[in-house]
PDB file of C-alpha atoms in Angstrom:
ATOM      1  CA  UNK A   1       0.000   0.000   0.000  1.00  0.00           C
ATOM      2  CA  UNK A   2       2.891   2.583   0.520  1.00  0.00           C
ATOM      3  CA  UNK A   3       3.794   2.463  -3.315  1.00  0.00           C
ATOM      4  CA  UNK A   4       0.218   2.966  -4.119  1.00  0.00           C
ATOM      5  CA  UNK A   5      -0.052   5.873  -1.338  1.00  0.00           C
ATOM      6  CA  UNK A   6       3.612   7.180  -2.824  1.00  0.00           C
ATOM      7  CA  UNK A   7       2.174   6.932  -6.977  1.00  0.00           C
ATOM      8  CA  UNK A   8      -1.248   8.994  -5.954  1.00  0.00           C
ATOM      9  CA  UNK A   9       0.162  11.709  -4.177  1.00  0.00           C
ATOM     10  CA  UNK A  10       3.329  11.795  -6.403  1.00  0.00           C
ATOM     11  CA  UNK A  11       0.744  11.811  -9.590  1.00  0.00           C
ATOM     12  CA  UNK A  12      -1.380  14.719  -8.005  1.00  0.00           C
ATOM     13  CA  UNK A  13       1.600  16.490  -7.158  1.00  0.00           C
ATOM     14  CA  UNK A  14       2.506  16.358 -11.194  1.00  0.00           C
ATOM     15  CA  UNK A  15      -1.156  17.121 -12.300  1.00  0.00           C
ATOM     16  CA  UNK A  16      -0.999  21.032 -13.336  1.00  0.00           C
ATOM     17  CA  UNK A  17      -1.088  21.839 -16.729  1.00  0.00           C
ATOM     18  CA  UNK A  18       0.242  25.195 -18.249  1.00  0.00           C
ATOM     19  CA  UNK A  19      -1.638  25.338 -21.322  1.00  0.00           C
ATOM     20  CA  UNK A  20      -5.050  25.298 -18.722  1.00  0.00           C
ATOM     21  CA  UNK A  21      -5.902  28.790 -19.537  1.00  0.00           C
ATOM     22  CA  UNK A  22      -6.432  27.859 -23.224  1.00  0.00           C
ATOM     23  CA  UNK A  23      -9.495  26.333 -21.889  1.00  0.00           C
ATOM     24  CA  UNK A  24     -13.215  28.401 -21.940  1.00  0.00           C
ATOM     25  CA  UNK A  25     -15.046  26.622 -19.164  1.00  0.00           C
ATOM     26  CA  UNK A  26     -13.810  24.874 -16.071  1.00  0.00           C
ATOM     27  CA  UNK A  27     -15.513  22.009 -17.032  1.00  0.00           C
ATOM     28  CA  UNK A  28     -12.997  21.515 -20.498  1.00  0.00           C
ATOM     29  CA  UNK A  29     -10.508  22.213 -17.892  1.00  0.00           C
ATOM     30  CA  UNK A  30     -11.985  19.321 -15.457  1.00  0.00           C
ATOM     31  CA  UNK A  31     -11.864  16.997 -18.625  1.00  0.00           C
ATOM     32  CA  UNK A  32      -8.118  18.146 -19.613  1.00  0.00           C
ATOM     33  CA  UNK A  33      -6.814  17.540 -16.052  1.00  0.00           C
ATOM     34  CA  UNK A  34      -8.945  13.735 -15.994  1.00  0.00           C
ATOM     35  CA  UNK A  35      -6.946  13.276 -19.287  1.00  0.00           C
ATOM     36  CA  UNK A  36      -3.331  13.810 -17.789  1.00  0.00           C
ATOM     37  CA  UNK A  37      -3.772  11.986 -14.518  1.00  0.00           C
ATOM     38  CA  UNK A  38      -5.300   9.112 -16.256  1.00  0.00           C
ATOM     39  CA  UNK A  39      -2.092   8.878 -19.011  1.00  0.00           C
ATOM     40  CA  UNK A  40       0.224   9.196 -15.615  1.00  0.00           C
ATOM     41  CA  UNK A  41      -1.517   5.810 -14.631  1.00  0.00           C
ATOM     42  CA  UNK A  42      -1.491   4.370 -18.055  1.00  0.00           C
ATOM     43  CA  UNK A  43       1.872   3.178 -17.740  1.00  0.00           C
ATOM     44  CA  UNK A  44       0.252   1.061 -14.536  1.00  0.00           C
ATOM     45  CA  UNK A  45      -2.992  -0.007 -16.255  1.00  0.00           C
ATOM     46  CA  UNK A  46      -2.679  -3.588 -16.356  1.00  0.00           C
ATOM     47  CA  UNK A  47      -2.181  -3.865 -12.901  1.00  0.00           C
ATOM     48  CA  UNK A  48      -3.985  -1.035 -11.348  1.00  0.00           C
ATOM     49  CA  UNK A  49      -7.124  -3.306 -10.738  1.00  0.00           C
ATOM     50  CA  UNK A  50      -5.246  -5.107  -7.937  1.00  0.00           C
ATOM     51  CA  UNK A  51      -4.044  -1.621  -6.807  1.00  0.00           C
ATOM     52  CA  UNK A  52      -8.194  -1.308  -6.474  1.00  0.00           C
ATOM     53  CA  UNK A  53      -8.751  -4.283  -4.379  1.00  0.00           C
ATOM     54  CA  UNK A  54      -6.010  -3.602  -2.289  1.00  0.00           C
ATOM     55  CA  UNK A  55      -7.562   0.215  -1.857  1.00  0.00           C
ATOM     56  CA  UNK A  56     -11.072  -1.450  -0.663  1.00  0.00           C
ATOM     57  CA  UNK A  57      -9.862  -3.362   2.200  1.00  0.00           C
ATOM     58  CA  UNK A  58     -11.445  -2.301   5.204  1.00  0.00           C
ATOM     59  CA  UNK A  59      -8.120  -0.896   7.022  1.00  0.00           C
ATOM     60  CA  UNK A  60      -7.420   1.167   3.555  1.00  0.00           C
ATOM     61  CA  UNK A  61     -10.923   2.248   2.138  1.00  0.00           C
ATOM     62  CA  UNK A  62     -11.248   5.694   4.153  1.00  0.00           C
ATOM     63  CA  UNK A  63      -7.186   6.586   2.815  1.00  0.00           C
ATOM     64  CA  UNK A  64      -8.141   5.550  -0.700  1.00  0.00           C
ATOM     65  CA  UNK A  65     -11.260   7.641  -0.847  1.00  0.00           C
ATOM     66  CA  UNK A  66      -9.793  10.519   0.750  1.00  0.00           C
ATOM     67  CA  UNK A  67      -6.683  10.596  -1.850  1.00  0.00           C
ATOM     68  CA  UNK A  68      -9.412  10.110  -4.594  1.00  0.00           C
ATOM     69  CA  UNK A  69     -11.188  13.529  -3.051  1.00  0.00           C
ATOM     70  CA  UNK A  70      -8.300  15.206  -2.290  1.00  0.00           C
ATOM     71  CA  UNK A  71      -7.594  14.495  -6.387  1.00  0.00           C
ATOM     72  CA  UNK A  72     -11.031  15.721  -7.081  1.00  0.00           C
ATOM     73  CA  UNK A  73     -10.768  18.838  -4.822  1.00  0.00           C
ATOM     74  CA  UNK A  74      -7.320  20.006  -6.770  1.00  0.00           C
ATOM     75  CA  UNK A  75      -9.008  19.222 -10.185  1.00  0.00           C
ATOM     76  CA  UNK A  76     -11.347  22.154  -9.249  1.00  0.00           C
ATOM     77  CA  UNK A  77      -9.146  24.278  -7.956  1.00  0.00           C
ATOM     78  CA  UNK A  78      -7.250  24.221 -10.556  1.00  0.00           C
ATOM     79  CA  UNK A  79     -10.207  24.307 -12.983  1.00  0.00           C
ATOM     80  CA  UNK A  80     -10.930  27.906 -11.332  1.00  0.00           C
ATOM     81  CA  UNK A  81     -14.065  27.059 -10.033  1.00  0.00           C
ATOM     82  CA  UNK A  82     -15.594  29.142  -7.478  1.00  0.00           C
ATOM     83  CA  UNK A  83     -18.684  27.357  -6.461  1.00  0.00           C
ATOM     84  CA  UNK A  84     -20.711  27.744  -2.626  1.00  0.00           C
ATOM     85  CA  UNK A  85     -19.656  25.245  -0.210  1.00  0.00           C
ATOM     86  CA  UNK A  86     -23.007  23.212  -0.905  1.00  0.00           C
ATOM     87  CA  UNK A  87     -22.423  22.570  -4.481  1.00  0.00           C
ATOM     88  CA  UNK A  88     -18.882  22.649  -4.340  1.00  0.00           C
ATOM     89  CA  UNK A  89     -19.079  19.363  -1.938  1.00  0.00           C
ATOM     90  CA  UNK A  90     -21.493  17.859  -4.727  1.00  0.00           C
ATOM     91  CA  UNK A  91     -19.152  18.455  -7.560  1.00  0.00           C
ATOM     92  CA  UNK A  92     -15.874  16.922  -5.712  1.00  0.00           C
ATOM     93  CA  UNK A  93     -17.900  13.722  -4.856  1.00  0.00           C
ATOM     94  CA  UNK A  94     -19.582  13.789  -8.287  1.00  0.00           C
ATOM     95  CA  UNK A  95     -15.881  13.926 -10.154  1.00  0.00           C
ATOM     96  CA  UNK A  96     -14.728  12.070  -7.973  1.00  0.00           C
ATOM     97  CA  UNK A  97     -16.884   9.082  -8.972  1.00  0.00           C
ATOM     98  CA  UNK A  98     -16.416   9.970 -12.766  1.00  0.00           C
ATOM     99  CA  UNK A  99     -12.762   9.242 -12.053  1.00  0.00           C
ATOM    100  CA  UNK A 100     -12.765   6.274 -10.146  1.00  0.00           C
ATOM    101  CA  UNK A 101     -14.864   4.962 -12.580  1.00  0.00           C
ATOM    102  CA  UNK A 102     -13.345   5.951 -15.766  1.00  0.00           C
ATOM    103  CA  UNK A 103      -9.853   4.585 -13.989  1.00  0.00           C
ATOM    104  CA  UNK A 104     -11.336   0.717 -13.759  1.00  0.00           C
ATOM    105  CA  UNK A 105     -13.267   1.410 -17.383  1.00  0.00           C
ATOM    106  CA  UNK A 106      -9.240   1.766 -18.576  1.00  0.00           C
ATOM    107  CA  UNK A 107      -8.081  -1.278 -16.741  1.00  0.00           C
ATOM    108  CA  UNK A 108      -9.821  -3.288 -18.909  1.00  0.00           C
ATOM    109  CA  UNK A 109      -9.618  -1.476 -22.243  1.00  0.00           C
ATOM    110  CA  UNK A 110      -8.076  -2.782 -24.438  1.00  0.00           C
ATOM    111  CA  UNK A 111      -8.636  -0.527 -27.561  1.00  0.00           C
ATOM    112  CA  UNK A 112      -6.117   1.477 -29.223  1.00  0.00           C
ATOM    113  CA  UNK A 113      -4.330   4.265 -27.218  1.00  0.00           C
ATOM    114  CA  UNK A 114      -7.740   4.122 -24.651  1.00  0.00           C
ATOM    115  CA  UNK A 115      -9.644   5.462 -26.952  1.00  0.00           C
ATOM    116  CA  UNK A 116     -12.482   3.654 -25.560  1.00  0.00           C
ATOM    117  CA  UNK A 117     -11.432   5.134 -22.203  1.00  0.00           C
ATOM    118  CA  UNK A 118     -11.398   8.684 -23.557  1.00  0.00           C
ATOM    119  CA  UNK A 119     -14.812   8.826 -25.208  1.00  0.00           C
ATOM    120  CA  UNK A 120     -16.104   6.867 -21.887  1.00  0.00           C
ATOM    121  CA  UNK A 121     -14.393   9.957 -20.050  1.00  0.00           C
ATOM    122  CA  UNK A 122     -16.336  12.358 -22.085  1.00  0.00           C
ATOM    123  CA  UNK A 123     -19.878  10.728 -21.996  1.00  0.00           C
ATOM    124  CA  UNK A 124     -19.252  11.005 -18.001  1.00  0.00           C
ATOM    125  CA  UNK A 125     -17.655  13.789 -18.290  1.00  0.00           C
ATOM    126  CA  UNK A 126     -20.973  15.676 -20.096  1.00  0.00           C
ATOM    127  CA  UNK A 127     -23.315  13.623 -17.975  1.00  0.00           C
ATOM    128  CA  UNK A 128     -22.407  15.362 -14.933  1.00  0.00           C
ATOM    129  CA  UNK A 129     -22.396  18.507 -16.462  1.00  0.00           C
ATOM    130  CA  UNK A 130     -26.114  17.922 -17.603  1.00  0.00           C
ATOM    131  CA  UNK A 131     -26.765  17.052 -14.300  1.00  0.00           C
ATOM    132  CA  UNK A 132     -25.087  20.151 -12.487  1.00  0.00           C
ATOM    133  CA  UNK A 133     -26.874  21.968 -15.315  1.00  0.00           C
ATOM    134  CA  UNK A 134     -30.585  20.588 -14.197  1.00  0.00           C
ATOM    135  CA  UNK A 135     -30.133  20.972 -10.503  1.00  0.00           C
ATOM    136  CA  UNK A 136     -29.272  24.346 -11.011  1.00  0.00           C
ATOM    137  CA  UNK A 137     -32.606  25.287 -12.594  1.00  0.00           C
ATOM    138  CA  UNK A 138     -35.150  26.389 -10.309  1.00  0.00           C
ATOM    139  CA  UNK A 139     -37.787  23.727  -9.897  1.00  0.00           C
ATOM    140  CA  UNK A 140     -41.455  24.969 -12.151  1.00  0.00           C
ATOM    141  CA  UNK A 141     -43.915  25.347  -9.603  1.00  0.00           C
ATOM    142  CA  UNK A 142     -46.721  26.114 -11.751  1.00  0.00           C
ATOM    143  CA  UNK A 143     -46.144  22.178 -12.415  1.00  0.00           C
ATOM    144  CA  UNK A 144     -47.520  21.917  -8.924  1.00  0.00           C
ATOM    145  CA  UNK A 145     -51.149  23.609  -9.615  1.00  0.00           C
ATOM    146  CA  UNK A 146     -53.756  21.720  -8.362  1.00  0.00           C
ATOM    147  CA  UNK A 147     -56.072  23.514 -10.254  1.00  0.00           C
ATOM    148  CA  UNK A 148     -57.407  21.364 -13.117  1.00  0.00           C
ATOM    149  CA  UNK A 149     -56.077  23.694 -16.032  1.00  0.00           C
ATOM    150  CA  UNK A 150     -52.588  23.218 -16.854  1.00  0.00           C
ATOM    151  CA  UNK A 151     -50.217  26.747 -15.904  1.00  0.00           C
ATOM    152  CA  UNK A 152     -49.560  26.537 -19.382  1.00  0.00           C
ATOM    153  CA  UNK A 153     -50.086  30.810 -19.694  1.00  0.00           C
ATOM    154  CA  UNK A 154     -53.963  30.739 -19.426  1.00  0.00           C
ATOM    155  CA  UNK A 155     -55.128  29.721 -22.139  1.00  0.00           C
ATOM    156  CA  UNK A 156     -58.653  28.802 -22.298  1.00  0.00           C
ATOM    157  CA  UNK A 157     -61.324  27.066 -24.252  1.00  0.00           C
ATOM    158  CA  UNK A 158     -64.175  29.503 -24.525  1.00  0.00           C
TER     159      UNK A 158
END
């Protein structure tokens, strides 16, 4: 476990990126900084799965998920996102499950250069956005009219 503690922290010590400002949105920025921490683990792929089981004993679960949040947290800061302490706990837990699960998608992908990997990256990737997206919209309460015409504008049949 010590190697595994020593490649995650030495990985997220290496994940900044230069070019990041060539990026609109934080959320191309989120996908760029996925990108390079994945390729630092590619060279590890084939047996990162056992690095998994070993991270879900019991004695090491609460370490692995707190590296894997503490990966999540510096992805947004570094992304330049300012959200409120609410929604900013929602996005590190959300990314953070985007990566962990986008890390075992690689372990077994076997196409060329991950590419499978990549474009699984990017559905997830624009899943959770569409997600942050709809619970940021204010909820229609006119959908909640008990009346029996729908709040449609008022339109009516005379």
């Amino acid at each position: 476990m010590p190697l595994i503690k020593h490649f995650m922290f030495d990985a997220l010590n290496k994940t900044s990126i230069d070019q990041l400002h060539e990026f609109k949105t934080p959320i191309d920025r989120i996908r760029c900084l996925c990108r390079v921490r994945l390729r630092q683990t590619q060279p590890y792929i084939r047996h990162w799965h056992d690095a998994f089981l070993q991270m879900m004993e019991p004695k090491y679960e609460l370490a692995a998920a707190s590296w894997f949040f503490t990966l999540a947290t510096r992805m947004w800061e570094m992304s330049g996102d300012q959200s409120l302490q609410i929604d900013w706990d929602r996005k590190r837990a959300v990314l953070a499950d985007v990566y962990v699960a986008t890390e075992l998608y690689m372990c077994e992908d076997t196409s060329a250069d991950f590419g499978d990997t990549w474009k699984y990256l990017d559905e997830a990737i624009e899943h959770m956005e569409d997600n942050a997206r709809g619970m940021n919209r204010a909820p229609d309460l006119r959908l909640c009219d008990v009346g029996n015409e729908p709040a449609s504008g008022g339109h009516s049949s005379e």
